[in-house]
Amino acid sequence: YHHGREIVVGAKNYLLKHINVQLRVLHDTNYLKIAGSDLASFSAAITIDTPDALIKQLQEITPIIVNASPGSTIESLPAVIVDDFEIGRLAADYYIRRRYKSFAYIDKAGMLWSTRRNAGFVARLREEGYSPIQVDRSEDNEWYKPVVDLPKPLAVFAPSDGLARILIEHLIDLDLHIPRDVAVLGVDDDPYQN
């Protein structure tokens, strides 16, 4: 599960450290598989992109639920929600403080978290009079090539650490120096991408 991995790890570690529970992490890809006796096999749940109907069903079984579903309308649960728009703004502030003048961002089409993070990045830069360039992360193996022709030093925002890592690998193959020529900032502090 990519979206919210950092939230899940933090919430899981907290629950396991402070409460003796059988924990189940529910994500949009597996919630339909949980039924009947499976529901009784755990005493705490972390929900990610889980429909409200299932969350309400879980409330009947366990009082310990941490909601990490940004679209949920259930306000009675403890919630840990990522503000993707603000993440993008913070990334832009980071580069602005370092006096970069040339900016780009990677767009991962179809990913709402990516769209929101990029929207925050672009909005903050436009407040300062900058016009960042969009680089589409497509299935094309040379999607990163537009970065090569942009003015240097260049500051690139990648809405995930995975995209940042992939971009850095391509730029190094093209003999660009990281971060002197191109600074790349990824998001999520993903231990699998470091």
mmCIF file with all atom_site columns, C-alpha atoms in Angstrom:
data_model
loop_
_atom_site.group_PDB
_atom_site.id
_atom_site.type_symbol
_atom_site.label_atom_id
_atom_site.label_alt_id
_atom_site.label_comp_id
_atom_site.label_asym_id
_atom_site.label_entity_id
_atom_site.label_seq_id
_atom_site.pdbx_PDB_ins_code
_atom_site.Cartn_x
_atom_site.Cartn_y
_atom_site.Cartn_z
_atom_site.occupancy
_atom_site.B_iso_or_equiv
_atom_site.pdbx_formal_charge
_atom_site.auth_seq_id
_atom_site.auth_comp_id
_atom_site.auth_asym_id
_atom_site.auth_atom_id
_atom_site.pdbx_PDB_model_num
ATOM 1   C CA . TYR A 1 1   ? 0.000   0.000   0.000   1.00 0.00 ? 1   TYR A CA 1
ATOM 2   C CA . HIS A 1 2   ? 1.716   3.193   -1.091  1.00 0.00 ? 2   HIS A CA 1
ATOM 3   C CA . HIS A 1 3   ? -0.615  5.942   0.048   1.00 0.00 ? 3   HIS A CA 1
ATOM 4   C CA . GLY A 1 4   ? -0.380  6.393   3.763   1.00 0.00 ? 4   GLY A CA 1
ATOM 5   C CA . ARG A 1 5   ? 2.376   3.854   4.370   1.00 0.00 ? 5   ARG A CA 1
ATOM 6   C CA . GLU A 1 6   ? 4.074   6.227   6.800   1.00 0.00 ? 6   GLU A CA 1
ATOM 7   C CA . ILE A 1 7   ? 0.774   6.759   8.645   1.00 0.00 ? 7   ILE A CA 1
ATOM 8   C CA . VAL A 1 8   ? 0.120   3.041   8.916   1.00 0.00 ? 8   VAL A CA 1
ATOM 9   C CA . VAL A 1 9   ? 3.601   2.253   10.195  1.00 0.00 ? 9   VAL A CA 1
ATOM 10  C CA . GLY A 1 10  ? 3.399   4.994   12.827  1.00 0.00 ? 10  GLY A CA 1
ATOM 11  C CA . ALA A 1 11  ? -0.111  4.080   13.980  1.00 0.00 ? 11  ALA A CA 1
ATOM 12  C CA . LYS A 1 12  ? 0.707   0.362   14.014  1.00 0.00 ? 12  LYS A CA 1
ATOM 13  C CA . ASN A 1 13  ? 3.881   0.874   16.054  1.00 0.00 ? 13  ASN A CA 1
ATOM 14  C CA . TYR A 1 14  ? 2.028   3.067   18.540  1.00 0.00 ? 14  TYR A CA 1
ATOM 15  C CA . LEU A 1 15  ? -0.829  0.607   18.980  1.00 0.00 ? 15  LEU A CA 1
ATOM 16  C CA . LEU A 1 16  ? 1.474   -2.384  19.356  1.00 0.00 ? 16  LEU A CA 1
ATOM 17  C CA . LYS A 1 17  ? 3.685   -0.554  21.858  1.00 0.00 ? 17  LYS A CA 1
ATOM 18  C CA . HIS A 1 18  ? 0.886   0.745   24.082  1.00 0.00 ? 18  HIS A CA 1
ATOM 19  C CA . ILE A 1 19  ? -1.934  -1.768  23.775  1.00 0.00 ? 19  ILE A CA 1
ATOM 20  C CA . ASN A 1 20  ? -1.985  -5.559  23.609  1.00 0.00 ? 20  ASN A CA 1
ATOM 21  C CA . VAL A 1 21  ? -3.967  -6.014  20.388  1.00 0.00 ? 21  VAL A CA 1
ATOM 22  C CA . GLN A 1 22  ? -4.389  -8.277  17.392  1.00 0.00 ? 22  GLN A CA 1
ATOM 23  C CA . LEU A 1 23  ? -4.088  -5.639  14.686  1.00 0.00 ? 23  LEU A CA 1
ATOM 24  C CA . ARG A 1 24  ? -5.515  -5.714  11.177  1.00 0.00 ? 24  ARG A CA 1
ATOM 25  C CA . VAL A 1 25  ? -4.644  -3.074  8.575   1.00 0.00 ? 25  VAL A CA 1
ATOM 26  C CA . LEU A 1 26  ? -7.540  -2.599  6.159   1.00 0.00 ? 26  LEU A CA 1
ATOM 27  C CA . HIS A 1 27  ? -6.804  -1.100  2.769   1.00 0.00 ? 27  HIS A CA 1
ATOM 28  C CA . ASP A 1 28  ? -9.053  -0.517  -0.207  1.00 0.00 ? 28  ASP A CA 1
ATOM 29  C CA . THR A 1 29  ? -7.586  -3.543  -2.005  1.00 0.00 ? 29  THR A CA 1
ATOM 30  C CA . ASN A 1 30  ? -8.557  -6.057  0.675   1.00 0.00 ? 30  ASN A CA 1
ATOM 31  C CA . TYR A 1 31  ? -11.619 -4.773  2.539   1.00 0.00 ? 31  TYR A CA 1
ATOM 32  C CA . LEU A 1 32  ? -14.016 -6.867  0.506   1.00 0.00 ? 32  LEU A CA 1
ATOM 33  C CA . LYS A 1 33  ? -12.207 -10.053 1.597   1.00 0.00 ? 33  LYS A CA 1
ATOM 34  C CA . ILE A 1 34  ? -12.992 -9.518  5.270   1.00 0.00 ? 34  ILE A CA 1
ATOM 35  C CA . ALA A 1 35  ? -16.215 -11.144 6.397   1.00 0.00 ? 35  ALA A CA 1
ATOM 36  C CA . GLY A 1 36  ? -17.773 -13.296 9.078   1.00 0.00 ? 36  GLY A CA 1
ATOM 37  C CA . SER A 1 37  ? -15.251 -14.985 11.338  1.00 0.00 ? 37  SER A CA 1
ATOM 38  C CA . ASP A 1 38  ? -12.389 -12.882 9.934   1.00 0.00 ? 38  ASP A CA 1
ATOM 39  C CA . LEU A 1 39  ? -13.918 -9.834  11.583  1.00 0.00 ? 39  LEU A CA 1
ATOM 40  C CA . ALA A 1 40  ? -13.698 -11.430 15.015  1.00 0.00 ? 40  ALA A CA 1
ATOM 41  C CA . SER A 1 41  ? -10.000 -12.300 14.603  1.00 0.00 ? 41  SER A CA 1
ATOM 42  C CA . PHE A 1 42  ? -8.623  -8.877  15.539  1.00 0.00 ? 42  PHE A CA 1
ATOM 43  C CA . SER A 1 43  ? -9.176  -6.290  18.247  1.00 0.00 ? 43  SER A CA 1
ATOM 44  C CA . ALA A 1 44  ? -7.894  -3.139  16.516  1.00 0.00 ? 44  ALA A CA 1
ATOM 45  C CA . ALA A 1 45  ? -7.918  -1.793  12.987  1.00 0.00 ? 45  ALA A CA 1
ATOM 46  C CA . ILE A 1 46  ? -6.272  0.917   10.939  1.00 0.00 ? 46  ILE A CA 1
ATOM 47  C CA . THR A 1 47  ? -8.406  1.875   7.961   1.00 0.00 ? 47  THR A CA 1
ATOM 48  C CA . ILE A 1 48  ? -6.962  3.271   4.743   1.00 0.00 ? 48  ILE A CA 1
ATOM 49  C CA . ASP A 1 49  ? -9.273  4.354   1.933   1.00 0.00 ? 49  ASP A CA 1
ATOM 50  C CA . THR A 1 50  ? -11.930 2.150   3.528   1.00 0.00 ? 50  THR A CA 1
ATOM 51  C CA . PRO A 1 51  ? -15.610 2.802   2.840   1.00 0.00 ? 51  PRO A CA 1
ATOM 52  C CA . ASP A 1 52  ? -17.588 4.287   5.734   1.00 0.00 ? 52  ASP A CA 1
ATOM 53  C CA . ALA A 1 53  ? -19.992 1.318   5.657   1.00 0.00 ? 53  ALA A CA 1
ATOM 54  C CA . LEU A 1 54  ? -17.156 -1.080  6.552   1.00 0.00 ? 54  LEU A CA 1
ATOM 55  C CA . ILE A 1 55  ? -15.766 1.285   9.178   1.00 0.00 ? 55  ILE A CA 1
ATOM 56  C CA . LYS A 1 56  ? -19.206 1.367   10.829  1.00 0.00 ? 56  LYS A CA 1
ATOM 57  C CA . GLN A 1 57  ? -19.307 -2.436  10.702  1.00 0.00 ? 57  GLN A CA 1
ATOM 58  C CA . LEU A 1 58  ? -15.895 -2.542  12.376  1.00 0.00 ? 58  LEU A CA 1
ATOM 59  C CA . GLN A 1 59  ? -17.092 -0.205  15.133  1.00 0.00 ? 59  GLN A CA 1
ATOM 60  C CA . GLU A 1 60  ? -19.534 -2.898  16.188  1.00 0.00 ? 60  GLU A CA 1
ATOM 61  C CA . ILE A 1 61  ? -16.661 -5.366  16.656  1.00 0.00 ? 61  ILE A CA 1
ATOM 62  C CA . THR A 1 62  ? -13.772 -3.324  18.022  1.00 0.00 ? 62  THR A CA 1
ATOM 63  C CA . PRO A 1 63  ? -13.613 0.040   19.755  1.00 0.00 ? 63  PRO A CA 1
ATOM 64  C CA . ILE A 1 64  ? -10.005 0.539   18.639  1.00 0.00 ? 64  ILE A CA 1
ATOM 65  C CA . ILE A 1 65  ? -9.960  1.994   15.143  1.00 0.00 ? 65  ILE A CA 1
ATOM 66  C CA . VAL A 1 66  ? -7.560  4.561   13.712  1.00 0.00 ? 66  VAL A CA 1
ATOM 67  C CA . ASN A 1 67  ? -8.988  6.143   10.596  1.00 0.00 ? 67  ASN A CA 1
ATOM 68  C CA . ALA A 1 68  ? -6.502  7.014   7.842   1.00 0.00 ? 68  ALA A CA 1
ATOM 69  C CA . SER A 1 69  ? -9.170  7.303   5.135   1.00 0.00 ? 69  SER A CA 1
ATOM 70  C CA . PRO A 1 70  ? -9.142  10.915  3.869   1.00 0.00 ? 70  PRO A CA 1
ATOM 71  C CA . GLY A 1 71  ? -12.603 10.620  2.308   1.00 0.00 ? 71  GLY A CA 1
ATOM 72  C CA . SER A 1 72  ? -14.290 9.293   5.433   1.00 0.00 ? 72  SER A CA 1
ATOM 73  C CA . THR A 1 73  ? -17.123 11.308  6.952   1.00 0.00 ? 73  THR A CA 1
ATOM 74  C CA . ILE A 1 74  ? -16.988 9.536   10.328  1.00 0.00 ? 74  ILE A CA 1
ATOM 75  C CA . GLU A 1 75  ? -15.802 12.178  12.775  1.00 0.00 ? 75  GLU A CA 1
ATOM 76  C CA . SER A 1 76  ? -16.054 10.146  15.983  1.00 0.00 ? 76  SER A CA 1
ATOM 77  C CA . LEU A 1 77  ? -12.859 8.167   15.319  1.00 0.00 ? 77  LEU A CA 1
ATOM 78  C CA . PRO A 1 78  ? -9.270  9.162   15.975  1.00 0.00 ? 78  PRO A CA 1
ATOM 79  C CA . ALA A 1 79  ? -7.932  10.107  12.568  1.00 0.00 ? 79  ALA A CA 1
ATOM 80  C CA . VAL A 1 80  ? -4.524  10.557  11.017  1.00 0.00 ? 80  VAL A CA 1
ATOM 81  C CA . ILE A 1 81  ? -4.936  12.301  7.695   1.00 0.00 ? 81  ILE A CA 1
ATOM 82  C CA . VAL A 1 82  ? -2.198  13.598  5.385   1.00 0.00 ? 82  VAL A CA 1
ATOM 83  C CA . ASP A 1 83  ? -2.593  17.140  4.065   1.00 0.00 ? 83  ASP A CA 1
ATOM 84  C CA . ASP A 1 84  ? -1.183  16.511  0.583   1.00 0.00 ? 84  ASP A CA 1
ATOM 85  C CA . PHE A 1 85  ? -1.712  20.105  -0.570  1.00 0.00 ? 85  PHE A CA 1
ATOM 86  C CA . GLU A 1 86  ? 0.329   21.432  2.369   1.00 0.00 ? 86  GLU A CA 1
ATOM 87  C CA . ILE A 1 87  ? 3.075   18.881  1.662   1.00 0.00 ? 87  ILE A CA 1
ATOM 88  C CA . GLY A 1 88  ? 3.470   20.432  -1.798  1.00 0.00 ? 88  GLY A CA 1
ATOM 89  C CA . ARG A 1 89  ? 3.552   23.943  -0.330  1.00 0.00 ? 89  ARG A CA 1
ATOM 90  C CA . LEU A 1 90  ? 6.244   22.900  2.147   1.00 0.00 ? 90  LEU A CA 1
ATOM 91  C CA . ALA A 1 91  ? 8.339   21.434  -0.669  1.00 0.00 ? 91  ALA A CA 1
ATOM 92  C CA . ALA A 1 92  ? 8.091   24.729  -2.571  1.00 0.00 ? 92  ALA A CA 1
ATOM 93  C CA . ASP A 1 93  ? 9.053   26.688  0.562   1.00 0.00 ? 93  ASP A CA 1
ATOM 94  C CA . TYR A 1 94  ? 12.093  24.449  0.998   1.00 0.00 ? 94  TYR A CA 1
ATOM 95  C CA . TYR A 1 95  ? 13.331  25.308  -2.497  1.00 0.00 ? 95  TYR A CA 1
ATOM 96  C CA . ILE A 1 96  ? 12.417  29.006  -2.239  1.00 0.00 ? 96  ILE A CA 1
ATOM 97  C CA . ARG A 1 97  ? 14.458  29.357  0.972   1.00 0.00 ? 97  ARG A CA 1
ATOM 98  C CA . ARG A 1 98  ? 17.413  27.887  -0.908  1.00 0.00 ? 98  ARG A CA 1
ATOM 99  C CA . ARG A 1 99  ? 16.973  30.536  -3.633  1.00 0.00 ? 99  ARG A CA 1
ATOM 100 C CA . TYR A 1 100 ? 16.259  28.242  -6.566  1.00 0.00 ? 100 TYR A CA 1
ATOM 101 C CA . LYS A 1 101 ? 14.780  30.029  -9.590  1.00 0.00 ? 101 LYS A CA 1
ATOM 102 C CA . SER A 1 102 ? 13.993  27.117  -11.933 1.00 0.00 ? 102 SER A CA 1
ATOM 103 C CA . PHE A 1 103 ? 11.387  24.532  -10.909 1.00 0.00 ? 103 PHE A CA 1
ATOM 104 C CA . ALA A 1 104 ? 9.756   21.368  -12.201 1.00 0.00 ? 104 ALA A CA 1
ATOM 105 C CA . TYR A 1 105 ? 7.467   18.751  -10.721 1.00 0.00 ? 105 TYR A CA 1
ATOM 106 C CA . ILE A 1 106 ? 6.667   15.178  -11.650 1.00 0.00 ? 106 ILE A CA 1
ATOM 107 C CA . ASP A 1 107 ? 3.021   14.415  -12.331 1.00 0.00 ? 107 ASP A CA 1
ATOM 108 C CA . LYS A 1 108 ? 1.855   10.853  -11.648 1.00 0.00 ? 108 LYS A CA 1
ATOM 109 C CA . ALA A 1 109 ? -1.446  10.807  -13.520 1.00 0.00 ? 109 ALA A CA 1
ATOM 110 C CA . GLY A 1 110 ? -4.398  9.180   -11.841 1.00 0.00 ? 110 GLY A CA 1
ATOM 111 C CA . MET A 1 111 ? -3.018  9.416   -8.309  1.00 0.00 ? 111 MET A CA 1
ATOM 112 C CA . LEU A 1 112 ? -5.043  11.830  -6.174  1.00 0.00 ? 112 LEU A CA 1
ATOM 113 C CA . TRP A 1 113 ? -2.290  12.257  -3.588  1.00 0.00 ? 113 TRP A CA 1
ATOM 114 C CA . SER A 1 114 ? 0.128   13.198  -6.396  1.00 0.00 ? 114 SER A CA 1
ATOM 115 C CA . THR A 1 115 ? -2.316  15.705  -7.870  1.00 0.00 ? 115 THR A CA 1
ATOM 116 C CA . ARG A 1 116 ? -2.899  17.349  -4.481  1.00 0.00 ? 116 ARG A CA 1
ATOM 117 C CA . ARG A 1 117 ? 0.804   17.527  -3.606  1.00 0.00 ? 117 ARG A CA 1
ATOM 118 C CA . ASN A 1 118 ? 1.650   19.024  -6.972  1.00 0.00 ? 118 ASN A CA 1
ATOM 119 C CA . ALA A 1 119 ? -1.209  21.538  -6.692  1.00 0.00 ? 119 ALA A CA 1
ATOM 120 C CA . GLY A 1 120 ? 0.239   22.799  -3.407  1.00 0.00 ? 120 GLY A CA 1
ATOM 121 C CA . PHE A 1 121 ? 3.734   22.985  -4.901  1.00 0.00 ? 121 PHE A CA 1
ATOM 122 C CA . VAL A 1 122 ? 2.546   24.936  -7.940  1.00 0.00 ? 122 VAL A CA 1
ATOM 123 C CA . ALA A 1 123 ? 0.282   27.267  -5.918  1.00 0.00 ? 123 ALA A CA 1
ATOM 124 C CA . ARG A 1 124 ? 3.084   28.250  -3.543  1.00 0.00 ? 124 ARG A CA 1
ATOM 125 C CA . LEU A 1 125 ? 5.555   28.879  -6.357  1.00 0.00 ? 125 LEU A CA 1
ATOM 126 C CA . ARG A 1 126 ? 3.021   30.985  -8.278  1.00 0.00 ? 126 ARG A CA 1
ATOM 127 C CA . GLU A 1 127 ? 2.555   33.143  -5.160  1.00 0.00 ? 127 GLU A CA 1
ATOM 128 C CA . GLU A 1 128 ? 6.246   34.022  -5.570  1.00 0.00 ? 128 GLU A CA 1
ATOM 129 C CA . GLY A 1 129 ? 5.947   34.623  -9.332  1.00 0.00 ? 129 GLY A CA 1
ATOM 130 C CA . TYR A 1 130 ? 7.437   31.337  -10.545 1.00 0.00 ? 130 TYR A CA 1
ATOM 131 C CA . SER A 1 131 ? 5.999   29.042  -13.222 1.00 0.00 ? 131 SER A CA 1
ATOM 132 C CA . PRO A 1 132 ? 7.113   25.457  -12.571 1.00 0.00 ? 132 PRO A CA 1
ATOM 133 C CA . ILE A 1 133 ? 7.284   23.006  -15.469 1.00 0.00 ? 133 ILE A CA 1
ATOM 134 C CA . GLN A 1 134 ? 5.242   19.806  -15.358 1.00 0.00 ? 134 GLN A CA 1
ATOM 135 C CA . VAL A 1 135 ? 7.036   16.572  -16.236 1.00 0.00 ? 135 VAL A CA 1
ATOM 136 C CA . ASP A 1 136 ? 4.590   13.742  -16.896 1.00 0.00 ? 136 ASP A CA 1
ATOM 137 C CA . ARG A 1 137 ? 5.563   10.380  -15.430 1.00 0.00 ? 137 ARG A CA 1
ATOM 138 C CA . SER A 1 138 ? 4.173   8.246   -18.224 1.00 0.00 ? 138 SER A CA 1
ATOM 139 C CA . GLU A 1 139 ? 4.859   4.693   -19.254 1.00 0.00 ? 139 GLU A CA 1
ATOM 140 C CA . ASP A 1 140 ? 7.303   6.092   -21.809 1.00 0.00 ? 140 ASP A CA 1
ATOM 141 C CA . ASN A 1 141 ? 10.829  5.033   -20.798 1.00 0.00 ? 141 ASN A CA 1
ATOM 142 C CA . GLU A 1 142 ? 12.149  8.522   -21.515 1.00 0.00 ? 142 GLU A CA 1
ATOM 143 C CA . TRP A 1 143 ? 9.590   10.529  -19.497 1.00 0.00 ? 143 TRP A CA 1
ATOM 144 C CA . TYR A 1 144 ? 12.396  12.225  -17.538 1.00 0.00 ? 144 TYR A CA 1
ATOM 145 C CA . LYS A 1 145 ? 14.153  13.718  -20.633 1.00 0.00 ? 145 LYS A CA 1
ATOM 146 C CA . PRO A 1 146 ? 12.468  17.187  -20.405 1.00 0.00 ? 146 PRO A CA 1
ATOM 147 C CA . VAL A 1 147 ? 14.356  17.759  -17.138 1.00 0.00 ? 147 VAL A CA 1
ATOM 148 C CA . VAL A 1 148 ? 17.659  17.669  -19.039 1.00 0.00 ? 148 VAL A CA 1
ATOM 149 C CA . ASP A 1 149 ? 16.824  20.765  -21.109 1.00 0.00 ? 149 ASP A CA 1
ATOM 150 C CA . LEU A 1 150 ? 15.528  22.954  -18.269 1.00 0.00 ? 150 LEU A CA 1
ATOM 151 C CA . PRO A 1 151 ? 17.696  25.785  -16.872 1.00 0.00 ? 151 PRO A CA 1
ATOM 152 C CA . LYS A 1 152 ? 20.122  24.745  -14.144 1.00 0.00 ? 152 LYS A CA 1
ATOM 153 C CA . PRO A 1 153 ? 20.316  24.696  -11.227 1.00 0.00 ? 153 PRO A CA 1
ATOM 154 C CA . LEU A 1 154 ? 16.900  23.065  -11.257 1.00 0.00 ? 154 LEU A CA 1
ATOM 155 C CA . ALA A 1 155 ? 14.707  22.126  -8.295  1.00 0.00 ? 155 ALA A CA 1
ATOM 156 C CA . VAL A 1 156 ? 12.403  19.145  -8.962  1.00 0.00 ? 156 VAL A CA 1
ATOM 157 C CA . PHE A 1 157 ? 9.548   18.051  -6.712  1.00 0.00 ? 157 PHE A CA 1
ATOM 158 C CA . ALA A 1 158 ? 8.606   14.376  -6.797  1.00 0.00 ? 158 ALA A CA 1
ATOM 159 C CA . PRO A 1 159 ? 5.355   13.606  -4.948  1.00 0.00 ? 159 PRO A CA 1
ATOM 160 C CA . SER A 1 160 ? 6.805   10.321  -3.643  1.00 0.00 ? 160 SER A CA 1
ATOM 161 C CA . ASP A 1 161 ? 10.205  8.961   -2.726  1.00 0.00 ? 161 ASP A CA 1
ATOM 162 C CA . GLY A 1 162 ? 9.807   6.223   -5.338  1.00 0.00 ? 162 GLY A CA 1
ATOM 163 C CA . LEU A 1 163 ? 9.468   8.758   -8.152  1.00 0.00 ? 163 LEU A CA 1
ATOM 164 C CA . ALA A 1 164 ? 12.378  10.771  -6.755  1.00 0.00 ? 164 ALA A CA 1
ATOM 165 C CA . ARG A 1 165 ? 14.615  7.690   -6.686  1.00 0.00 ? 165 ARG A CA 1
ATOM 166 C CA . ILE A 1 166 ? 13.732  6.739   -10.266 1.00 0.00 ? 166 ILE A CA 1
ATOM 167 C CA . LEU A 1 167 ? 14.394  10.288  -11.495 1.00 0.00 ? 167 LEU A CA 1
ATOM 168 C CA . ILE A 1 168 ? 17.738  10.490  -9.691  1.00 0.00 ? 168 ILE A CA 1
ATOM 169 C CA . GLU A 1 169 ? 18.870  7.196   -11.221 1.00 0.00 ? 169 GLU A CA 1
ATOM 170 C CA . HIS A 1 170 ? 18.050  8.471   -14.730 1.00 0.00 ? 170 HIS A CA 1
ATOM 171 C CA . LEU A 1 171 ? 19.754  11.843  -14.141 1.00 0.00 ? 171 LEU A CA 1
ATOM 172 C CA . ILE A 1 172 ? 22.927  10.182  -12.864 1.00 0.00 ? 172 ILE A CA 1
ATOM 173 C CA . ASP A 1 173 ? 22.964  8.001   -15.993 1.00 0.00 ? 173 ASP A CA 1
ATOM 174 C CA . LEU A 1 174 ? 22.887  11.263  -17.997 1.00 0.00 ? 174 LEU A CA 1
ATOM 175 C CA . ASP A 1 175 ? 25.929  12.585  -16.070 1.00 0.00 ? 175 ASP A CA 1
ATOM 176 C CA . LEU A 1 176 ? 23.964  15.270  -14.255 1.00 0.00 ? 176 LEU A CA 1
ATOM 177 C CA . HIS A 1 177 ? 25.229  16.072  -10.775 1.00 0.00 ? 177 HIS A CA 1
ATOM 178 C CA . ILE A 1 178 ? 22.748  15.697  -7.917  1.00 0.00 ? 178 ILE A CA 1
ATOM 179 C CA . PRO A 1 179 ? 22.138  18.198  -6.270  1.00 0.00 ? 179 PRO A CA 1
ATOM 180 C CA . ARG A 1 180 ? 24.437  20.740  -7.998  1.00 0.00 ? 180 ARG A CA 1
ATOM 181 C CA . ASP A 1 181 ? 22.674  20.549  -11.386 1.00 0.00 ? 181 ASP A CA 1
ATOM 182 C CA . VAL A 1 182 ? 19.334  19.128  -10.281 1.00 0.00 ? 182 VAL A CA 1
ATOM 183 C CA . ALA A 1 183 ? 17.997  19.013  -6.733  1.00 0.00 ? 183 ALA A CA 1
ATOM 184 C CA . VAL A 1 184 ? 15.325  16.345  -6.281  1.00 0.00 ? 184 VAL A CA 1
ATOM 185 C CA . LEU A 1 185 ? 12.960  16.356  -3.315  1.00 0.00 ? 185 LEU A CA 1
ATOM 186 C CA . GLY A 1 186 ? 10.780  13.318  -2.664  1.00 0.00 ? 186 GLY A CA 1
ATOM 187 C CA . VAL A 1 187 ? 8.066   12.852  -0.058  1.00 0.00 ? 187 VAL A CA 1
ATOM 188 C CA . ASP A 1 188 ? 7.103   10.188  2.503   1.00 0.00 ? 188 ASP A CA 1
ATOM 189 C CA . ASP A 1 189 ? 10.464  9.243   4.049   1.00 0.00 ? 189 ASP A CA 1
ATOM 190 C CA . ASP A 1 190 ? 9.834   5.808   2.591   1.00 0.00 ? 190 ASP A CA 1
ATOM 191 C CA . PRO A 1 191 ? 12.381  3.367   4.061   1.00 0.00 ? 191 PRO A CA 1
ATOM 192 C CA . TYR A 1 192 ? 11.976  1.121   0.997   1.00 0.00 ? 192 TYR A CA 1
ATOM 193 C CA . GLN A 1 193 ? 13.219  3.890   -1.314  1.00 0.00 ? 193 GLN A CA 1
ATOM 194 C CA . ASN A 1 194 ? 16.230  5.152   0.668   1.00 0.00 ? 194 ASN A CA 1
#
